[in-house]
Amino acid sequence: MVNPDQRTLRAADGVRINYRVAGEGPAIVLLHGFSMSSGMWWENNVVPALEGRYRLIAPDIRGHGDSGRPHDPASYGKSLVSDVASLIAAETLIRAHVVGFSMGAELSLPLAVHHPSIVRSIFLIGSGWSPPVIVDEYRIHMQWARLAADQDQSGDDLDALSALVEAVEATVGLSEA
């Protein structure tokens, strides 16, 4: 396994988006789940299995990992999708495949709908289209994150994750049709 190249992108609103790039070939953007980071793709051996054939681009979604962690819900919402579109534009001249897990899957759908010219395909794991009541599920995940933090098992910024949760409805925001 080759060590990933660590890179940084400044989002339109100035938030720092850190990401890792590994491998060569057609681009695949890997989007992690809520309260996770890009490291999950190395930990579960996805990157080692694919880096010989693909260029893998794995951001820490804002509010997560080594990316900026704003505490204002207005810093999330559609910005999560715009960040991924900006990352694809910065890293590739062609369209990218997008693989999303859980929250990353929920970001993949609006990315494909609102930026179809840069998305070659999407692969959704553990989620997909979500109705507005998904906010309730994220609040349950926040309870788990707080419990982990109380047990000193998490490096999560709970204020940043709470801000993201308050903006989830604006993030996913696609009609069922």
JSON list of C-alpha atoms in Angstrom, two decimals:
[
{"chain": "A", "resi": 1, "resn": "MET", "atom": "CA", "xyz": [0.00, 0.00, 0.00]},
{"chain": "A", "resi": 2, "resn": "VAL", "atom": "CA", "xyz": [1.28, 3.43, -0.98]},
{"chain": "A", "resi": 3, "resn": "ASN", "atom": "CA", "xyz": [0.90, 6.23, 1.56]},
{"chain": "A", "resi": 4, "resn": "PRO", "atom": "CA", "xyz": [-1.79, 8.64, 0.42]},
{"chain": "A", "resi": 5, "resn": "ASP", "atom": "CA", "xyz": [-0.97, 12.14, -0.67]},
{"chain": "A", "resi": 6, "resn": "GLN", "atom": "CA", "xyz": [-2.52, 14.58, 1.83]},
{"chain": "A", "resi": 7, "resn": "ARG", "atom": "CA", "xyz": [-4.06, 17.65, 0.19]},
{"chain": "A", "resi": 8, "resn": "THR", "atom": "CA", "xyz": [-6.16, 20.67, 1.15]},
{"chain": "A", "resi": 9, "resn": "LEU", "atom": "CA", "xyz": [-8.89, 22.56, -0.68]},
{"chain": "A", "resi": 10, "resn": "ARG", "atom": "CA", "xyz": [-10.43, 25.86, 0.44]},
{"chain": "A", "resi": 11, "resn": "ALA", "atom": "CA", "xyz": [-14.19, 25.79, -0.03]},
{"chain": "A", "resi": 12, "resn": "ALA", "atom": "CA", "xyz": [-15.95, 28.85, -1.45]},
{"chain": "A", "resi": 13, "resn": "ASP", "atom": "CA", "xyz": [-16.78, 29.99, 2.09]},
{"chain": "A", "resi": 14, "resn": "GLY", "atom": "CA", "xyz": [-13.18, 29.51, 3.27]},
{"chain": "A", "resi": 15, "resn": "VAL", "atom": "CA", "xyz": [-13.66, 26.24, 5.16]},
{"chain": "A", "resi": 16, "resn": "ARG", "atom": "CA", "xyz": [-10.62, 23.96, 4.86]},
{"chain": "A", "resi": 17, "resn": "ILE", "atom": "CA", "xyz": [-11.35, 20.56, 3.28]},
{"chain": "A", "resi": 18, "resn": "ASN", "atom": "CA", "xyz": [-8.57, 18.03, 3.79]},
{"chain": "A", "resi": 19, "resn": "TYR", "atom": "CA", "xyz": [-8.44, 14.95, 1.62]},
{"chain": "A", "resi": 20, "resn": "ARG", "atom": "CA", "xyz": [-6.25, 12.04, 0.61]},
{"chain": "A", "resi": 21, "resn": "VAL", "atom": "CA", "xyz": [-5.34, 10.84, -2.87]},
{"chain": "A", "resi": 22, "resn": "ALA", "atom": "CA", "xyz": [-3.92, 7.41, -3.67]},
{"chain": "A", "resi": 23, "resn": "GLY", "atom": "CA", "xyz": [-3.44, 5.32, -6.80]},
{"chain": "A", "resi": 24, "resn": "GLU", "atom": "CA", "xyz": [-3.58, 5.96, -10.52]},
{"chain": "A", "resi": 25, "resn": "GLY", "atom": "CA", "xyz": [-6.31, 5.52, -13.11]},
{"chain": "A", "resi": 26, "resn": "PRO", "atom": "CA", "xyz": [-9.95, 6.54, -13.41]},
{"chain": "A", "resi": 27, "resn": "ALA", "atom": "CA", "xyz": [-11.05, 8.72, -10.49]},
{"chain": "A", "resi": 28, "resn": "ILE", "atom": "CA", "xyz": [-13.25, 7.44, -7.67]},
{"chain": "A", "resi": 29, "resn": "VAL", "atom": "CA", "xyz": [-14.35, 9.83, -4.93]},
{"chain": "A", "resi": 30, "resn": "LEU", "atom": "CA", "xyz": [-14.98, 8.04, -1.62]},
{"chain": "A", "resi": 31, "resn": "LEU", "atom": "CA", "xyz": [-17.41, 9.76, 0.79]},
{"chain": "A", "resi": 32, "resn": "HIS", "atom": "CA", "xyz": [-17.46, 8.54, 4.39]},
{"chain": "A", "resi": 33, "resn": "GLY", "atom": "CA", "xyz": [-20.34, 8.31, 6.84]},
{"chain": "A", "resi": 34, "resn": "PHE", "atom": "CA", "xyz": [-21.44, 10.58, 9.69]},
{"chain": "A", "resi": 35, "resn": "SER", "atom": "CA", "xyz": [-18.90, 11.00, 12.53]},
{"chain": "A", "resi": 36, "resn": "MET", "atom": "CA", "xyz": [-16.31, 9.07, 10.50]},
{"chain": "A", "resi": 37, "resn": "SER", "atom": "CA", "xyz": [-13.41, 10.25, 8.34]},
{"chain": "A", "resi": 38, "resn": "SER", "atom": "CA", "xyz": [-11.63, 9.40, 5.11]},
{"chain": "A", "resi": 39, "resn": "GLY", "atom": "CA", "xyz": [-9.51, 6.97, 7.11]},
{"chain": "A", "resi": 40, "resn": "MET", "atom": "CA", "xyz": [-12.40, 4.48, 7.05]},
{"chain": "A", "resi": 41, "resn": "TRP", "atom": "CA", "xyz": [-11.57, 3.66, 3.42]},
{"chain": "A", "resi": 42, "resn": "TRP", "atom": "CA", "xyz": [-8.05, 2.54, 4.42]},
{"chain": "A", "resi": 43, "resn": "GLU", "atom": "CA", "xyz": [-9.21, 0.79, 7.60]},
{"chain": "A", "resi": 44, "resn": "ASN", "atom": "CA", "xyz": [-11.76, -1.34, 5.74]},
{"chain": "A", "resi": 45, "resn": "ASN", "atom": "CA", "xyz": [-9.23, -2.11, 2.96]},
{"chain": "A", "resi": 46, "resn": "VAL", "atom": "CA", "xyz": [-11.12, -0.45, 0.11]},
{"chain": "A", "resi": 47, "resn": "VAL", "atom": "CA", "xyz": [-8.16, 1.73, -0.87]},
{"chain": "A", "resi": 48, "resn": "PRO", "atom": "CA", "xyz": [-5.54, -1.05, -0.70]},
{"chain": "A", "resi": 49, "resn": "ALA", "atom": "CA", "xyz": [-7.78, -3.23, -2.88]},
{"chain": "A", "resi": 50, "resn": "LEU", "atom": "CA", "xyz": [-8.34, -0.55, -5.54]},
{"chain": "A", "resi": 51, "resn": "GLU", "atom": "CA", "xyz": [-5.33, 1.76, -5.60]},
{"chain": "A", "resi": 52, "resn": "GLY", "atom": "CA", "xyz": [-3.55, -0.33, -8.23]},
{"chain": "A", "resi": 53, "resn": "ARG", "atom": "CA", "xyz": [-6.31, 0.38, -10.77]},
{"chain": "A", "resi": 54, "resn": "TYR", "atom": "CA", "xyz": [-7.96, 3.64, -9.70]},
{"chain": "A", "resi": 55, "resn": "ARG", "atom": "CA", "xyz": [-7.16, 7.13, -8.48]},
{"chain": "A", "resi": 56, "resn": "LEU", "atom": "CA", "xyz": [-8.93, 7.30, -5.13]},
{"chain": "A", "resi": 57, "resn": "ILE", "atom": "CA", "xyz": [-9.89, 10.69, -3.69]},
{"chain": "A", "resi": 58, "resn": "ALA", "atom": "CA", "xyz": [-11.19, 10.60, -0.12]},
{"chain": "A", "resi": 59, "resn": "PRO", "atom": "CA", "xyz": [-12.15, 13.87, 1.59]},
{"chain": "A", "resi": 60, "resn": "ASP", "atom": "CA", "xyz": [-12.80, 14.43, 5.25]},
{"chain": "A", "resi": 61, "resn": "ILE", "atom": "CA", "xyz": [-16.26, 15.95, 4.84]},
{"chain": "A", "resi": 62, "resn": "ARG", "atom": "CA", "xyz": [-16.51, 19.31, 6.60]},
{"chain": "A", "resi": 63, "resn": "GLY", "atom": "CA", "xyz": [-17.20, 18.83, 10.30]},
{"chain": "A", "resi": 64, "resn": "HIS", "atom": "CA", "xyz": [-15.22, 15.57, 10.25]},
{"chain": "A", "resi": 65, "resn": "GLY", "atom": "CA", "xyz": [-11.64, 14.31, 10.42]},
{"chain": "A", "resi": 66, "resn": "ASP", "atom": "CA", "xyz": [-8.99, 16.89, 9.64]},
{"chain": "A", "resi": 67, "resn": "SER", "atom": "CA", "xyz": [-11.29, 19.26, 7.73]},
{"chain": "A", "resi": 68, "resn": "GLY", "atom": "CA", "xyz": [-12.69, 22.50, 9.13]},
{"chain": "A", "resi": 69, "resn": "ARG", "atom": "CA", "xyz": [-15.37, 22.11, 11.77]},
{"chain": "A", "resi": 70, "resn": "PRO", "atom": "CA", "xyz": [-17.63, 25.16, 11.74]},
{"chain": "A", "resi": 71, "resn": "HIS", "atom": "CA", "xyz": [-20.21, 25.39, 14.52]},
{"chain": "A", "resi": 72, "resn": "ASP", "atom": "CA", "xyz": [-22.82, 27.32, 12.50]},
{"chain": "A", "resi": 73, "resn": "PRO", "atom": "CA", "xyz": [-25.51, 25.19, 10.78]},
{"chain": "A", "resi": 74, "resn": "ALA", "atom": "CA", "xyz": [-25.42, 27.68, 7.88]},
{"chain": "A", "resi": 75, "resn": "SER", "atom": "CA", "xyz": [-21.92, 26.36, 7.10]},
{"chain": "A", "resi": 76, "resn": "TYR", "atom": "CA", "xyz": [-23.32, 22.94, 6.19]},
{"chain": "A", "resi": 77, "resn": "GLY", "atom": "CA", "xyz": [-26.41, 22.18, 4.12]},
{"chain": "A", "resi": 78, "resn": "LYS", "atom": "CA", "xyz": [-25.76, 22.42, 0.40]},
{"chain": "A", "resi": 79, "resn": "SER", "atom": "CA", "xyz": [-22.12, 23.36, 1.08]},
{"chain": "A", "resi": 80, "resn": "LEU", "atom": "CA", "xyz": [-21.40, 19.67, 1.74]},
{"chain": "A", "resi": 81, "resn": "VAL", "atom": "CA", "xyz": [-22.37, 18.85, -1.84]},
{"chain": "A", "resi": 82, "resn": "SER", "atom": "CA", "xyz": [-20.60, 21.93, -3.26]},
{"chain": "A", "resi": 83, "resn": "ASP", "atom": "CA", "xyz": [-17.40, 20.87, -1.48]},
{"chain": "A", "resi": 84, "resn": "VAL", "atom": "CA", "xyz": [-17.42, 17.53, -3.30]},
{"chain": "A", "resi": 85, "resn": "ALA", "atom": "CA", "xyz": [-18.12, 19.21, -6.65]},
{"chain": "A", "resi": 86, "resn": "SER", "atom": "CA", "xyz": [-15.21, 21.62, -6.04]},
{"chain": "A", "resi": 87, "resn": "LEU", "atom": "CA", "xyz": [-12.96, 18.73, -5.09]},
{"chain": "A", "resi": 88, "resn": "ILE", "atom": "CA", "xyz": [-13.77, 16.84, -8.31]},
{"chain": "A", "resi": 89, "resn": "ALA", "atom": "CA", "xyz": [-13.12, 19.99, -10.33]},
{"chain": "A", "resi": 90, "resn": "ALA", "atom": "CA", "xyz": [-9.82, 20.60, -8.56]},
{"chain": "A", "resi": 91, "resn": "GLU", "atom": "CA", "xyz": [-8.58, 17.02, -8.93]},
{"chain": "A", "resi": 92, "resn": "THR", "atom": "CA", "xyz": [-9.89, 15.79, -12.26]},
{"chain": "A", "resi": 93, "resn": "LEU", "atom": "CA", "xyz": [-10.53, 17.06, -15.75]},
{"chain": "A", "resi": 94, "resn": "ILE", "atom": "CA", "xyz": [-12.96, 14.22, -16.36]},
{"chain": "A", "resi": 95, "resn": "ARG", "atom": "CA", "xyz": [-15.98, 12.93, -14.55]},
{"chain": "A", "resi": 96, "resn": "ALA", "atom": "CA", "xyz": [-15.52, 10.83, -11.42]},
{"chain": "A", "resi": 97, "resn": "HIS", "atom": "CA", "xyz": [-17.19, 7.76, -10.03]},
{"chain": "A", "resi": 98, "resn": "VAL", "atom": "CA", "xyz": [-18.59, 8.49, -6.55]},
{"chain": "A", "resi": 99, "resn": "VAL", "atom": "CA", "xyz": [-18.92, 5.93, -3.76]},
{"chain": "A", "resi": 100, "resn": "GLY", "atom": "CA", "xyz": [-20.81, 7.05, -0.68]},
{"chain": "A", "resi": 101, "resn": "PHE", "atom": "CA", "xyz": [-21.32, 5.28, 2.63]},
{"chain": "A", "resi": 102, "resn": "SER", "atom": "CA", "xyz": [-24.30, 6.30, 4.83]},
{"chain": "A", "resi": 103, "resn": "MET", "atom": "CA", "xyz": [-24.14, 10.12, 5.01]},
{"chain": "A", "resi": 104, "resn": "GLY", "atom": "CA", "xyz": [-21.74, 9.99, 2.05]},
{"chain": "A", "resi": 105, "resn": "ALA", "atom": "CA", "xyz": [-24.41, 8.12, 0.07]},
{"chain": "A", "resi": 106, "resn": "GLU", "atom": "CA", "xyz": [-26.93, 10.81, 0.96]},
{"chain": "A", "resi": 107, "resn": "LEU", "atom": "CA", "xyz": [-24.52, 13.43, -0.40]},
{"chain": "A", "resi": 108, "resn": "SER", "atom": "CA", "xyz": [-23.88, 11.41, -3.57]},
{"chain": "A", "resi": 109, "resn": "LEU", "atom": "CA", "xyz": [-27.47, 11.67, -4.81]},
{"chain": "A", "resi": 110, "resn": "PRO", "atom": "CA", "xyz": [-27.77, 15.48, -4.75]},
{"chain": "A", "resi": 111, "resn": "LEU", "atom": "CA", "xyz": [-24.26, 15.66, -6.22]},
{"chain": "A", "resi": 112, "resn": "ALA", "atom": "CA", "xyz": [-25.41, 13.56, -9.19]},
{"chain": "A", "resi": 113, "resn": "VAL", "atom": "CA", "xyz": [-28.66, 15.53, -9.55]},
{"chain": "A", "resi": 114, "resn": "HIS", "atom": "CA", "xyz": [-27.15, 19.02, -9.26]},
{"chain": "A", "resi": 115, "resn": "HIS", "atom": "CA", "xyz": [-23.78, 18.32, -10.94]},
{"chain": "A", "resi": 116, "resn": "PRO", "atom": "CA", "xyz": [-24.49, 15.57, -13.50]},
{"chain": "A", "resi": 117, "resn": "SER", "atom": "CA", "xyz": [-21.67, 16.60, -15.83]},
{"chain": "A", "resi": 118, "resn": "ILE", "atom": "CA", "xyz": [-18.97, 15.65, -13.28]},
{"chain": "A", "resi": 119, "resn": "VAL", "atom": "CA", "xyz": [-20.45, 12.38, -11.99]},
{"chain": "A", "resi": 120, "resn": "ARG", "atom": "CA", "xyz": [-19.76, 9.27, -14.06]},
{"chain": "A", "resi": 121, "resn": "SER", "atom": "CA", "xyz": [-21.60, 6.91, -11.68]},
{"chain": "A", "resi": 122, "resn": "ILE", "atom": "CA", "xyz": [-22.65, 6.63, -8.05]},
{"chain": "A", "resi": 123, "resn": "PHE", "atom": "CA", "xyz": [-22.51, 3.63, -5.75]},
{"chain": "A", "resi": 124, "resn": "LEU", "atom": "CA", "xyz": [-24.53, 3.95, -2.55]},
{"chain": "A", "resi": 125, "resn": "ILE", "atom": "CA", "xyz": [-23.77, 1.92, 0.57]},
{"chain": "A", "resi": 126, "resn": "GLY", "atom": "CA", "xyz": [-25.94, 1.88, 3.69]},
{"chain": "A", "resi": 127, "resn": "SER", "atom": "CA", "xyz": [-28.25, 4.69, 2.61]},
{"chain": "A", "resi": 128, "resn": "GLY", "atom": "CA", "xyz": [-29.56, 6.55, -0.39]},
{"chain": "A", "resi": 129, "resn": "TRP", "atom": "CA", "xyz": [-32.51, 8.86, -0.88]},
{"chain": "A", "resi": 130, "resn": "SER", "atom": "CA", "xyz": [-33.81, 9.96, 2.49]},
{"chain": "A", "resi": 131, "resn": "PRO", "atom": "CA", "xyz": [-37.06, 11.69, 3.42]},
{"chain": "A", "resi": 132, "resn": "PRO", "atom": "CA", "xyz": [-36.86, 14.82, 5.58]},
{"chain": "A", "resi": 133, "resn": "VAL", "atom": "CA", "xyz": [-37.42, 12.72, 8.72]},
{"chain": "A", "resi": 134, "resn": "ILE", "atom": "CA", "xyz": [-33.81, 11.51, 8.31]},
{"chain": "A", "resi": 135, "resn": "VAL", "atom": "CA", "xyz": [-32.99, 14.35, 10.69]},
{"chain": "A", "resi": 136, "resn": "ASP", "atom": "CA", "xyz": [-34.38, 12.18, 13.48]},
{"chain": "A", "resi": 137, "resn": "GLU", "atom": "CA", "xyz": [-31.90, 9.41, 12.58]},
{"chain": "A", "resi": 138, "resn": "TYR", "atom": "CA", "xyz": [-29.01, 11.89, 12.67]},
{"chain": "A", "resi": 139, "resn": "ARG", "atom": "CA", "xyz": [-30.12, 13.05, 16.11]},
{"chain": "A", "resi": 140, "resn": "ILE", "atom": "CA", "xyz": [-29.93, 9.43, 17.30]},
{"chain": "A", "resi": 141, "resn": "HIS", "atom": "CA", "xyz": [-26.39, 9.24, 15.87]},
{"chain": "A", "resi": 142, "resn": "MET", "atom": "CA", "xyz": [-25.57, 12.42, 17.78]},
{"chain": "A", "resi": 143, "resn": "GLN", "atom": "CA", "xyz": [-26.63, 10.70, 21.01]},
{"chain": "A", "resi": 144, "resn": "TRP", "atom": "CA", "xyz": [-24.18, 7.89, 20.21]},
{"chain": "A", "resi": 145, "resn": "ALA", "atom": "CA", "xyz": [-21.44, 10.42, 19.44]},
{"chain": "A", "resi": 146, "resn": "ARG", "atom": "CA", "xyz": [-22.06, 12.16, 22.76]},
{"chain": "A", "resi": 147, "resn": "LEU", "atom": "CA", "xyz": [-21.90, 8.84, 24.60]},
{"chain": "A", "resi": 148, "resn": "ALA", "atom": "CA", "xyz": [-18.59, 7.99, 22.91]},
{"chain": "A", "resi": 149, "resn": "ALA", "atom": "CA", "xyz": [-17.24, 11.45, 23.79]},
{"chain": "A", "resi": 150, "resn": "ASP", "atom": "CA", "xyz": [-18.37, 11.02, 27.40]},
{"chain": "A", "resi": 151, "resn": "GLN", "atom": "CA", "xyz": [-16.43, 7.76, 27.48]},
{"chain": "A", "resi": 152, "resn": "ASP", "atom": "CA", "xyz": [-13.43, 9.60, 25.97]},
{"chain": "A", "resi": 153, "resn": "GLN", "atom": "CA", "xyz": [-13.47, 7.38, 22.88]},
{"chain": "A", "resi": 154, "resn": "SER", "atom": "CA", "xyz": [-14.03, 10.00, 20.22]},
{"chain": "A", "resi": 155, "resn": "GLY", "atom": "CA", "xyz": [-12.15, 12.92, 18.75]},
{"chain": "A", "resi": 156, "resn": "ASP", "atom": "CA", "xyz": [-15.40, 14.31, 17.34]},
{"chain": "A", "resi": 157, "resn": "ASP", "atom": "CA", "xyz": [-16.23, 18.00, 17.65]},
{"chain": "A", "resi": 158, "resn": "LEU", "atom": "CA", "xyz": [-19.78, 17.64, 18.94]},
{"chain": "A", "resi": 159, "resn": "ASP", "atom": "CA", "xyz": [-20.68, 21.27, 18.24]},
{"chain": "A", "resi": 160, "resn": "ALA", "atom": "CA", "xyz": [-19.66, 20.85, 14.59]},
{"chain": "A", "resi": 161, "resn": "LEU", "atom": "CA", "xyz": [-21.58, 17.58, 14.24]},
{"chain": "A", "resi": 162, "resn": "SER", "atom": "CA", "xyz": [-24.65, 19.15, 15.89]},
{"chain": "A", "resi": 163, "resn": "ALA", "atom": "CA", "xyz": [-24.50, 22.03, 13.41]},
{"chain": "A", "resi": 164, "resn": "LEU", "atom": "CA", "xyz": [-24.33, 19.54, 10.54]},
{"chain": "A", "resi": 165, "resn": "VAL", "atom": "CA", "xyz": [-27.35, 17.66, 11.92]},
{"chain": "A", "resi": 166, "resn": "GLU", "atom": "CA", "xyz": [-29.39, 20.87, 12.02]},
{"chain": "A", "resi": 167, "resn": "ALA", "atom": "CA", "xyz": [-28.62, 21.37, 8.32]},
{"chain": "A", "resi": 168, "resn": "VAL", "atom": "CA", "xyz": [-29.25, 17.79, 7.15]},
{"chain": "A", "resi": 169, "resn": "GLU", "atom": "CA", "xyz": [-32.66, 18.55, 5.68]},
{"chain": "A", "resi": 170, "resn": "ALA", "atom": "CA", "xyz": [-31.14, 21.31, 3.51]},
{"chain": "A", "resi": 171, "resn": "THR", "atom": "CA", "xyz": [-28.29, 18.98, 2.56]},
{"chain": "A", "resi": 172, "resn": "VAL", "atom": "CA", "xyz": [-30.27, 16.08, 1.20]},
{"chain": "A", "resi": 173, "resn": "GLY", "atom": "CA", "xyz": [-33.30, 18.09, 0.12]},
{"chain": "A", "resi": 174, "resn": "LEU", "atom": "CA", "xyz": [-34.30, 15.99, -2.91]},
{"chain": "A", "resi": 175, "resn": "SER", "atom": "CA", "xyz": [-37.92, 15.18, -3.59]},
{"chain": "A", "resi": 176, "resn": "GLU", "atom": "CA", "xyz": [-38.80, 11.50, -3.78]},
{"chain": "A", "resi": 177, "resn": "ALA", "atom": "CA", "xyz": [-39.39, 11.90, -7.51]}
]
